[in-house]
XYZ file of C-alpha atoms in Angstrom:
573
model
C -6.298 15.966 13.844
C -7.368 14.792 10.352
C -4.346 16.563 8.856
C -2.108 14.272 10.850
C -3.845 10.994 10.037
C -4.313 11.097 6.282
C -1.858 8.374 5.364
C -2.803 6.003 8.170
C -4.862 4.038 5.679
C -1.486 2.705 4.504
C -1.209 1.131 7.934
C -2.627 -2.334 7.362
C -1.606 -3.432 3.979
C 1.911 -4.815 4.442
C 3.462 -4.549 1.007
C 2.464 -0.903 0.382
C 4.903 0.158 3.094
C 7.570 -2.504 2.703
C 8.881 -1.691 -0.742
C 7.332 1.752 -1.435
C 9.362 3.382 1.357
C 12.365 1.098 1.770
C 15.481 0.508 -0.291
C 18.390 -1.815 -0.138
C 21.759 -1.947 -1.854
C 23.684 -4.898 -0.414
C 27.266 -5.458 -1.514
C 29.805 -8.233 -1.459
C 32.850 -7.894 0.777
C 35.996 -6.871 -1.058
C 39.543 -6.717 0.373
C 39.723 -3.105 -0.798
C 36.851 -0.881 0.281
C 37.312 1.939 -2.191
C 34.207 3.298 -3.904
C 34.720 1.598 -7.276
C 35.249 -1.835 -5.702
C 32.232 -1.391 -3.451
C 29.992 -0.445 -6.368
C 31.202 -3.372 -8.490
C 30.770 -5.883 -5.691
C 27.347 -4.527 -4.833
C 25.676 -6.135 -7.849
C 26.836 -9.595 -6.705
C 25.152 -9.323 -3.325
C 22.075 -7.706 -4.871
C 21.771 -10.792 -7.063
C 21.991 -12.973 -3.955
C 19.109 -11.021 -2.481
C 16.991 -11.284 -5.632
C 17.706 -15.030 -5.720
C 16.137 -15.379 -2.229
C 19.511 -15.782 -0.448
C 18.776 -13.159 2.192
C 21.054 -14.472 4.965
C 23.956 -14.811 2.518
C 23.554 -11.166 1.498
C 23.641 -10.088 5.159
C 26.675 -12.284 5.865
C 28.609 -10.634 3.018
C 27.823 -7.143 4.258
C 28.309 -7.513 7.987
C 32.142 -7.537 8.320
C 32.567 -4.158 6.608
C 29.414 -2.311 7.682
C 31.371 -0.031 10.035
C 33.947 0.849 7.389
C 31.948 1.316 4.173
C 28.909 3.503 3.587
C 27.489 1.082 1.000
C 27.980 -1.964 3.231
C 26.351 -0.030 6.073
C 23.382 1.078 4.014
C 22.858 -2.356 2.439
C 22.997 -4.173 5.764
C 20.544 -1.862 7.511
C 18.236 -1.826 4.465
C 17.740 -5.595 4.630
C 17.026 -5.404 8.376
C 14.480 -2.641 7.747
C 12.704 -4.765 5.139
C 12.602 -7.651 7.591
C 11.235 -5.449 10.395
C 8.575 -4.026 8.098
C 7.385 -7.527 7.257
C 7.513 -9.111 10.723
C 6.423 -6.146 12.865
C 8.283 -7.909 15.715
C 9.706 -5.500 18.366
C 13.095 -7.291 18.347
C 13.367 -6.870 14.562
C 12.309 -3.210 14.835
C 14.992 -2.585 17.481
C 17.698 -4.365 15.447
C 16.831 -2.349 12.335
C 16.741 0.972 14.203
C 20.108 0.257 15.852
C 21.621 -0.632 12.478
C 20.231 2.551 10.895
C 21.811 4.707 13.617
C 25.161 2.980 13.039
C 24.799 3.452 9.265
C 24.218 7.186 9.678
C 27.426 7.409 11.718
C 29.366 5.481 9.047
C 28.045 7.746 6.279
C 28.829 10.876 8.301
C 32.519 9.945 8.422
C 32.691 10.341 4.625
C 30.721 13.603 4.471
C 32.184 17.087 4.195
C 30.732 20.574 4.334
C 32.931 21.951 1.559
C 31.327 22.931 -1.737
C 33.917 21.049 -3.795
C 32.971 17.444 -3.043
C 34.985 14.388 -4.041
C 33.276 11.277 -5.451
C 33.267 9.481 -2.095
C 31.751 12.513 -0.374
C 29.001 12.804 -2.978
C 28.063 9.152 -2.537
C 28.189 9.573 1.246
C 25.588 12.347 0.950
C 23.380 10.097 -1.158
C 23.698 7.105 1.194
C 23.036 9.349 4.198
C 19.812 10.648 2.604
C 18.681 7.089 1.835
C 19.367 5.816 5.361
C 17.629 8.866 6.828
C 14.580 8.126 4.681
C 14.557 4.492 5.834
C 14.780 5.635 9.462
C 11.786 7.917 8.966
C 9.869 5.094 7.237
C 10.549 2.743 10.150
C 9.444 5.415 12.618
C 6.248 5.748 10.606
C 5.661 1.983 10.773
C 6.297 1.960 14.487
C 4.592 5.133 15.669
C 2.086 6.317 13.022
C 1.879 9.410 10.871
C 1.900 11.762 13.865
C 5.503 10.826 14.596
C 6.202 10.849 10.871
C 5.097 14.489 10.610
C 6.601 15.542 13.950
C 9.848 14.015 12.766
C 9.366 15.985 9.553
C 12.767 17.581 9.924
C 14.386 14.170 9.272
C 12.337 13.730 6.136
C 12.993 17.319 5.116
C 16.732 16.836 5.671
C 16.707 13.729 3.476
C 14.719 15.517 0.762
C 17.077 18.516 0.868
C 20.147 16.284 0.514
C 18.608 14.671 -2.585
C 17.992 18.164 -4.001
C 21.616 19.164 -3.213
C 22.874 15.992 -4.902
C 20.749 16.843 -7.936
C 22.349 20.315 -8.061
C 25.794 18.684 -7.824
C 24.902 16.325 -10.645
C 23.996 19.246 -12.899
C 27.469 20.810 -12.646
C 29.538 17.636 -13.067
C 31.666 17.728 -16.202
C 30.705 15.497 -19.150
C 33.924 13.451 -18.833
C 33.066 12.551 -15.227
C 29.515 11.578 -16.257
C 30.908 8.733 -18.364
C 32.314 6.946 -15.301
C 30.388 4.067 -13.700
C 30.426 5.784 -10.310
C 28.411 8.676 -11.771
C 25.813 6.269 -13.239
C 25.189 4.901 -9.725
C 25.129 8.395 -8.242
C 22.586 9.628 -10.800
C 20.484 6.466 -10.315
C 20.290 7.230 -6.587
C 19.125 10.794 -7.298
C 16.455 9.518 -9.723
C 15.170 7.109 -7.091
C 15.134 9.687 -4.267
C 13.683 12.675 -6.128
C 11.255 10.403 -7.996
C 9.960 8.657 -4.856
C 9.474 11.909 -2.952
C 7.564 13.566 -5.777
C 5.402 10.524 -6.434
C 4.557 9.977 -2.761
C 3.713 13.626 -2.174
C 1.558 13.811 -5.308
C -0.722 11.173 -3.776
C -1.547 13.246 -0.709
C -4.966 14.905 -0.399
C -4.925 18.695 -0.578
C -5.323 19.340 3.132
C -2.166 17.326 3.884
C -0.262 18.880 0.979
C -0.650 22.279 2.683
C 1.071 20.890 5.758
C 3.835 19.242 3.718
C 4.436 22.396 1.675
C 4.898 24.225 4.960
C 7.755 21.781 5.680
C 9.308 22.610 2.305
C 8.070 19.714 0.177
C 6.407 19.712 -3.204
C 4.932 16.841 -5.178
C 4.818 16.599 -8.961
C 3.507 13.216 -10.119
C 4.746 13.425 -13.711
C 8.199 14.524 -12.543
C 8.226 11.681 -10.016
C 7.264 9.067 -12.607
C 9.778 10.485 -15.097
C 12.669 10.370 -12.576
C 11.764 6.827 -11.507
C 11.504 5.640 -15.119
C 14.951 7.102 -15.828
C 16.282 5.423 -12.683
C 14.686 2.073 -13.569
C 16.429 1.977 -16.964
C 19.771 3.410 -15.805
C 21.581 0.123 -15.113
C 22.627 1.456 -11.699
C 22.570 -0.266 -8.322
C 19.339 1.463 -7.438
C 17.559 0.591 -10.703
C 15.716 -2.175 -8.866
C 14.514 0.332 -6.244
C 13.113 2.672 -8.874
C 11.487 -0.339 -10.546
C 9.945 -1.615 -7.298
C 8.624 1.859 -6.436
C 6.944 2.113 -9.853
C 5.502 -1.392 -9.426
C 4.142 -0.443 -5.995
C 2.508 2.624 -7.533
C 0.938 0.779 -10.479
C -0.079 -2.411 -8.662
C -1.079 -1.224 -5.185
C -1.275 2.510 -4.622
C -3.515 3.227 -7.646
C -5.848 0.398 -6.556
C -6.157 0.933 -2.811
C -5.723 4.713 -2.671
C -6.894 5.502 -6.195
C -9.641 4.716 -8.688
C -8.214 1.362 -9.775
C -7.045 2.642 -13.181
C -3.671 0.903 -13.381
C -0.898 0.879 -15.991
C -0.402 -2.882 -16.201
C 1.460 -2.649 -19.527
C 4.228 -0.559 -17.944
C 4.312 -2.813 -14.874
C 4.842 -5.889 -17.082
C 7.550 -4.148 -19.121
C 9.391 -3.059 -15.947
C 9.245 -6.546 -14.452
C 10.176 -8.504 -17.585
C 14.019 -8.205 -17.461
C 14.053 -9.208 -13.774
C 11.755 -12.200 -14.406
C 14.147 -13.346 -17.149
C 17.183 -12.953 -14.890
C 15.650 -14.192 -11.613
C 12.817 -16.563 -12.663
C 12.601 -18.113 -9.190
C 13.035 -14.849 -7.248
C 10.273 -14.407 -4.684
C 9.754 -10.728 -5.550
C 9.462 -11.496 -9.266
C 6.983 -14.336 -8.722
C 4.972 -12.156 -6.353
C 4.649 -9.259 -8.768
C 3.930 -11.562 -11.712
C 1.040 -12.962 -9.667
C -0.184 -9.503 -8.665
C -0.273 -8.350 -12.312
C -2.280 -11.469 -13.238
C -4.693 -10.775 -10.355
C -5.296 -7.199 -11.528
C -5.902 -8.479 -15.056
C -8.632 -10.723 -13.662
C -6.683 -13.939 -14.356
C -7.225 -15.338 -10.869
C -6.247 -18.950 -11.653
C -2.803 -17.978 -12.997
C -2.378 -15.528 -10.094
C -3.102 -18.315 -7.591
C -0.516 -20.572 -9.291
C 2.157 -17.870 -9.138
C 1.459 -16.936 -5.496
C 1.816 -20.623 -4.587
C 5.069 -20.744 -6.601
C 6.279 -17.698 -4.653
C 5.557 -19.501 -1.374
C 7.415 -22.598 -2.602
C 10.418 -20.567 -3.839
C 11.929 -19.917 -0.402
C 11.499 -20.670 3.313
C 13.980 -18.175 4.721
C 11.613 -15.208 4.982
C 8.206 -16.651 5.835
C 6.841 -13.114 5.916
C 6.755 -13.212 2.104
C 4.445 -16.221 2.475
C 2.092 -14.020 4.511
C 1.929 -11.437 1.718
C 0.933 -14.286 -0.606
C -1.698 -15.541 1.878
C -3.301 -12.093 1.855
C -3.422 -12.057 -1.945
C -4.649 -15.666 -2.198
C -7.419 -14.891 0.294
C -8.672 -12.172 -2.065
C -8.130 -14.179 -5.264
C -10.428 -16.918 -3.916
C -12.881 -14.372 -2.482
C -13.297 -12.803 -5.937
C -14.389 -16.238 -7.160
C -16.710 -16.696 -4.127
C -14.643 -19.756 -3.157
C -15.076 -19.026 0.533
C -13.581 -22.240 1.948
C -10.290 -21.654 0.130
C -10.332 -17.965 1.133
C -10.953 -19.002 4.776
C -7.866 -21.222 4.724
C -5.586 -18.251 4.030
C -7.419 -15.889 6.401
C -6.927 -18.530 9.104
C -3.199 -18.819 8.339
C -2.810 -15.022 8.614
C -4.578 -15.054 12.000
C -2.197 -17.733 13.266
C 1.093 -16.551 11.784
C 1.177 -12.803 11.133
C 1.193 -9.842 13.520
C 0.470 -6.992 11.102
C -3.145 -6.539 12.168
C -4.735 -9.263 14.219
C -7.987 -7.256 14.406
C -8.383 -7.064 10.619
C -7.359 -10.703 10.160
C -9.895 -11.880 12.778
C -12.630 -9.769 11.175
C -11.691 -11.011 7.703
C -11.780 -14.638 8.857
C -15.182 -14.180 10.531
C -16.495 -12.261 7.507
C -15.487 -15.046 5.115
C -17.034 -17.710 7.377
C -20.253 -15.633 7.408
C -20.573 -16.317 3.676
C -20.654 -20.106 4.244
C -23.668 -22.208 5.314
C -23.803 -22.653 9.115
C -23.241 -26.423 8.941
C -19.960 -25.889 7.043
C -18.780 -23.378 9.665
C -19.603 -25.882 12.439
C -17.720 -28.624 10.544
C -14.664 -26.333 10.480
C -14.923 -25.991 14.275
C -15.400 -22.216 14.126
C -17.729 -19.838 15.980
C -18.397 -16.760 13.839
C -20.021 -14.670 16.591
C -17.121 -15.357 18.960
C -14.580 -14.367 16.288
C -16.379 -11.064 15.697
C -16.449 -10.433 19.455
C -12.640 -10.774 19.595
C -12.002 -8.041 17.004
C -12.187 -4.984 19.278
C -9.768 -6.463 21.837
C -7.184 -7.160 19.126
C -6.976 -3.554 17.931
C -3.636 -1.747 18.024
C -3.169 1.767 19.337
C -0.288 3.539 17.623
C 0.748 6.763 19.360
C -2.706 6.754 20.970
C -4.471 6.582 17.597
C -6.623 3.802 16.151
C -5.776 2.466 12.714
C -8.689 3.262 10.353
C -9.228 -0.231 8.908
C -9.164 -1.727 12.419
C -11.594 0.916 13.654
C -13.899 0.118 10.735
C -13.743 -3.635 11.432
C -14.335 -3.159 15.175
C -17.369 -0.955 14.568
C -18.878 -3.497 12.159
C -18.202 -6.351 14.610
C -19.681 -4.449 17.566
C -23.227 -5.702 17.004
C -22.111 -9.265 17.857
C -21.405 -8.129 21.426
C -25.109 -7.731 22.217
C -27.011 -10.670 23.812
C -29.092 -11.077 20.603
C -26.728 -10.166 17.775
C -28.032 -9.350 14.317
C -25.870 -10.858 11.591
C -23.940 -8.688 9.168
C -25.408 -9.405 5.716
C -22.315 -9.626 3.425
C -19.253 -8.592 5.504
C -16.698 -10.251 3.201
C -18.040 -8.346 0.191
C -18.102 -5.117 2.206
C -14.416 -5.583 3.082
C -13.753 -6.358 -0.584
C -15.033 -2.857 -1.284
C -12.856 -1.311 1.448
C -9.798 -2.640 -0.436
C -11.297 -1.545 -3.803
C -11.625 -5.165 -4.945
C -14.699 -4.480 -7.085
C -12.456 -2.657 -9.591
C -10.519 -5.942 -9.922
C -13.371 -8.474 -10.040
C -15.266 -6.034 -12.296
C -12.974 -7.155 -15.138
C -14.705 -10.558 -15.018
C -18.403 -10.075 -15.943
C -19.309 -13.682 -15.062
C -17.896 -13.402 -11.542
C -19.402 -9.920 -11.124
C -22.788 -11.424 -12.055
C -22.273 -14.137 -9.393
C -21.533 -11.497 -6.750
C -24.618 -9.550 -7.857
C -26.727 -12.712 -7.405
C -25.305 -13.135 -3.877
C -26.196 -9.503 -3.092
C -29.737 -9.873 -4.455
C -30.219 -12.925 -2.244
C -28.965 -10.923 0.773
C -31.351 -8.091 -0.177
C -34.281 -10.530 -0.191
C -33.327 -11.963 3.218
C -33.076 -8.473 4.728
C -36.586 -7.607 3.575
C -37.912 -10.725 5.344
C -35.852 -10.208 8.517
C -37.702 -8.918 11.610
C -34.363 -7.452 12.875
C -34.148 -5.444 9.668
C -31.414 -2.773 9.577
C -31.677 0.059 7.076
C -27.870 0.392 7.286
C -27.519 -3.206 6.082
C -29.832 -2.618 3.149
C -27.801 0.451 2.161
C -24.550 -1.588 2.283
C -26.138 -4.100 -0.077
C -27.442 -1.342 -2.376
C -24.001 0.302 -2.627
C -22.375 -3.028 -3.540
C -25.156 -3.884 -6.003
C -24.625 -0.484 -7.633
C -20.913 -1.243 -8.050
C -21.637 -4.594 -9.728
C -24.235 -3.038 -12.034
C -21.865 -0.214 -12.982
C -19.094 -2.673 -13.883
C -21.625 -4.674 -15.932
C -22.532 -1.494 -17.849
C -26.082 -1.344 -16.432
C -25.706 2.316 -15.514
C -29.358 3.325 -15.009
C -29.908 0.494 -12.489
C -26.575 1.303 -10.808
C -27.563 4.958 -10.453
C -30.870 3.906 -8.906
C -29.000 1.835 -6.254
C -26.609 4.709 -5.435
C -29.457 7.244 -5.175
C -31.329 4.897 -2.830
C -28.385 5.026 -0.383
C -27.934 8.814 -0.672
C -31.666 9.450 -0.124
C -31.533 7.308 3.060
C -28.885 9.573 4.645
C -31.082 10.831 7.525
C -32.099 7.288 8.519
C -28.642 5.674 8.535
C -27.668 5.142 12.169
C -24.230 3.545 12.267
C -22.591 3.215 8.829
C -22.199 6.932 8.165
C -19.368 6.181 5.719
C -21.957 4.906 3.216
C -23.240 8.262 1.913
C -19.895 9.968 1.074
C -18.491 6.730 -0.415
C -21.676 6.179 -2.459
C -21.560 9.781 -3.655
C -17.985 9.192 -4.805
C -19.067 6.071 -6.722
C -21.972 8.003 -8.262
C -19.432 10.599 -9.434
C -17.393 7.848 -11.133
C -20.612 6.635 -12.781
C -21.155 10.118 -14.258
C -17.547 10.030 -15.473
C -18.245 6.669 -17.132
C -21.272 8.242 -18.860
C -19.008 11.042 -20.128
C -20.493 13.816 -17.976
C -17.238 15.096 -16.450
C -18.722 18.318 -14.996
C -21.412 16.397 -13.117
C -18.794 13.862 -11.960
C -16.599 16.624 -10.500
C -19.583 18.334 -8.830
C -20.791 15.120 -7.133
C -17.293 14.070 -6.003
C -16.603 17.587 -4.664
C -19.807 17.308 -2.645
C -18.558 14.051 -1.097
C -15.230 15.709 -0.336
C -16.426 18.972 1.203
C -19.693 18.246 2.994
C -18.939 15.091 4.992
C -16.519 14.446 7.821
C -15.862 12.241 10.862
C -16.904 8.957 9.234
C -15.032 5.654 9.064
C -12.296 5.339 6.419
C -12.449 9.090 5.743
C -8.753 9.359 4.881
C -8.975 6.482 2.410
C -11.858 8.174 0.588
C -9.957 11.474 0.456
C -7.047 9.706 -1.247
C -9.462 8.207 -3.792
C -11.188 11.566 -4.347
C -7.817 13.242 -4.914
C -6.897 10.588 -7.497
C -10.291 10.823 -9.244
C -10.252 14.621 -9.505
C -6.677 14.522 -10.809
C -7.683 11.973 -13.465
C -10.389 14.381 -14.659
C -8.017 17.352 -14.776
C -9.755 19.172 -11.942
C -7.665 21.880 -10.269
C -9.762 21.146 -7.201
C -7.525 18.163 -6.594
C -4.659 20.549 -5.987
C -6.325 23.451 -4.186
C -8.663 22.898 -1.221
C -12.014 24.585 -1.989
C -13.870 26.680 0.544
C -16.547 24.731 2.387
C -19.997 24.937 0.797
C -23.222 24.653 2.772
C -24.478 21.090 3.293
């Protein structure tokens, strides 16, 4: 059911899930576990965490996690983060067990009376946060189907946040001056803000389902709440900050049009960089901002600094490997990119199928003698991809399905090579919007594509699908270089080949989307909306469909089209 699988395109990119969905609020053990002491001590352990002392933070929390809601929530939050990064069954089980225990701890402080004391209000807030983490972990473990079927958990969490917001509105001004209220309000900002922002990203056909469950998503409200939370000087300020960073630096790139607010991201990160200059999270996000600016050399330096900053959680190294692989790919430095793709294949379990495909795709860009010197067999790597795929609740993950389909041709006795698989995967992750900020590098990629185009024309095993892949990518380069007439010609070539494309049926709707963005760039908004609507309404059952629907939703919203909010009736093809 496409309604149930819309967000599965989140499934393979580790960091989008790790911090976007998951919070932590670790606290230092105090001899007195009253609310004020817990909240004061919390900042100490949070600083341990941000200074890469993850085990120390857990050690401080553990003794009191059965007695204090904040200890309980902090302890389970760290385990959830770890599980999300390792994807190891033992870590998943440990996190889920801890979350169940945390819910029980929070429940002991809850009451059903309307007149709630401070402790009871905070218990409600902690309960909602733990419930949200539990749902997020279920999503990681069992896909969106379980996420929706377990919608009552999510709905319960959302409703508690709304109830806490109502409570906040009736608290007397004198009470609002107390530090405990600042932390309470910061938690509401983070919860309400995250829910609204996440739901505003969903394509219209999923929004209908979510509205049925009682949710609503208002992006501006979400951003406003998170901004208030980020500047509130509360325990959860960092969570609001990290959620905003995830939105600006990942979500808008992978599930949007690549139009990012880097100025806000830098401003949000700055105070934490000053306070925790060697913190892995700070180094990572500093590098990511540099990457999105097109400063790949500085980004590479900072990712390497992030790796060197700590050894305790090697999973953070893997996030850096992924980013370094792309940073070198943007520069067409394939040997360096291969090194990090190889490390991911050997060390990380997030998606062995995608990693194997990525490694083979990068090697495909090198001369055959260099591949042989590295001791690699590209065809054999491609043949392994399908067997490495994961099935989550019986469903394939879209990026793995895409990779397996592309690799399938290597299974025949006389395989035909994929022309530019590493550049095609760059497009899947919307990398052309990043490299497009560097005209020189974009020109280099265009030259590589023109060479591939020439080889295809002289190849007796010529595939029209391959030529259309190359034309789409050439069109993207030309558009970023401002050569719009040539870009439009490339896009129209793909669209006019629709009836002859045999395998890569994703090409026409994706190309139509890119043509719509070209019309937007020319200033013809009405034509842009018309073309993008056509891509949205008249095509289905192609690879990466959900990812395109996210991008379409973002594009239509950016042009002020109400169509982004209301599903149109289907028009004839």
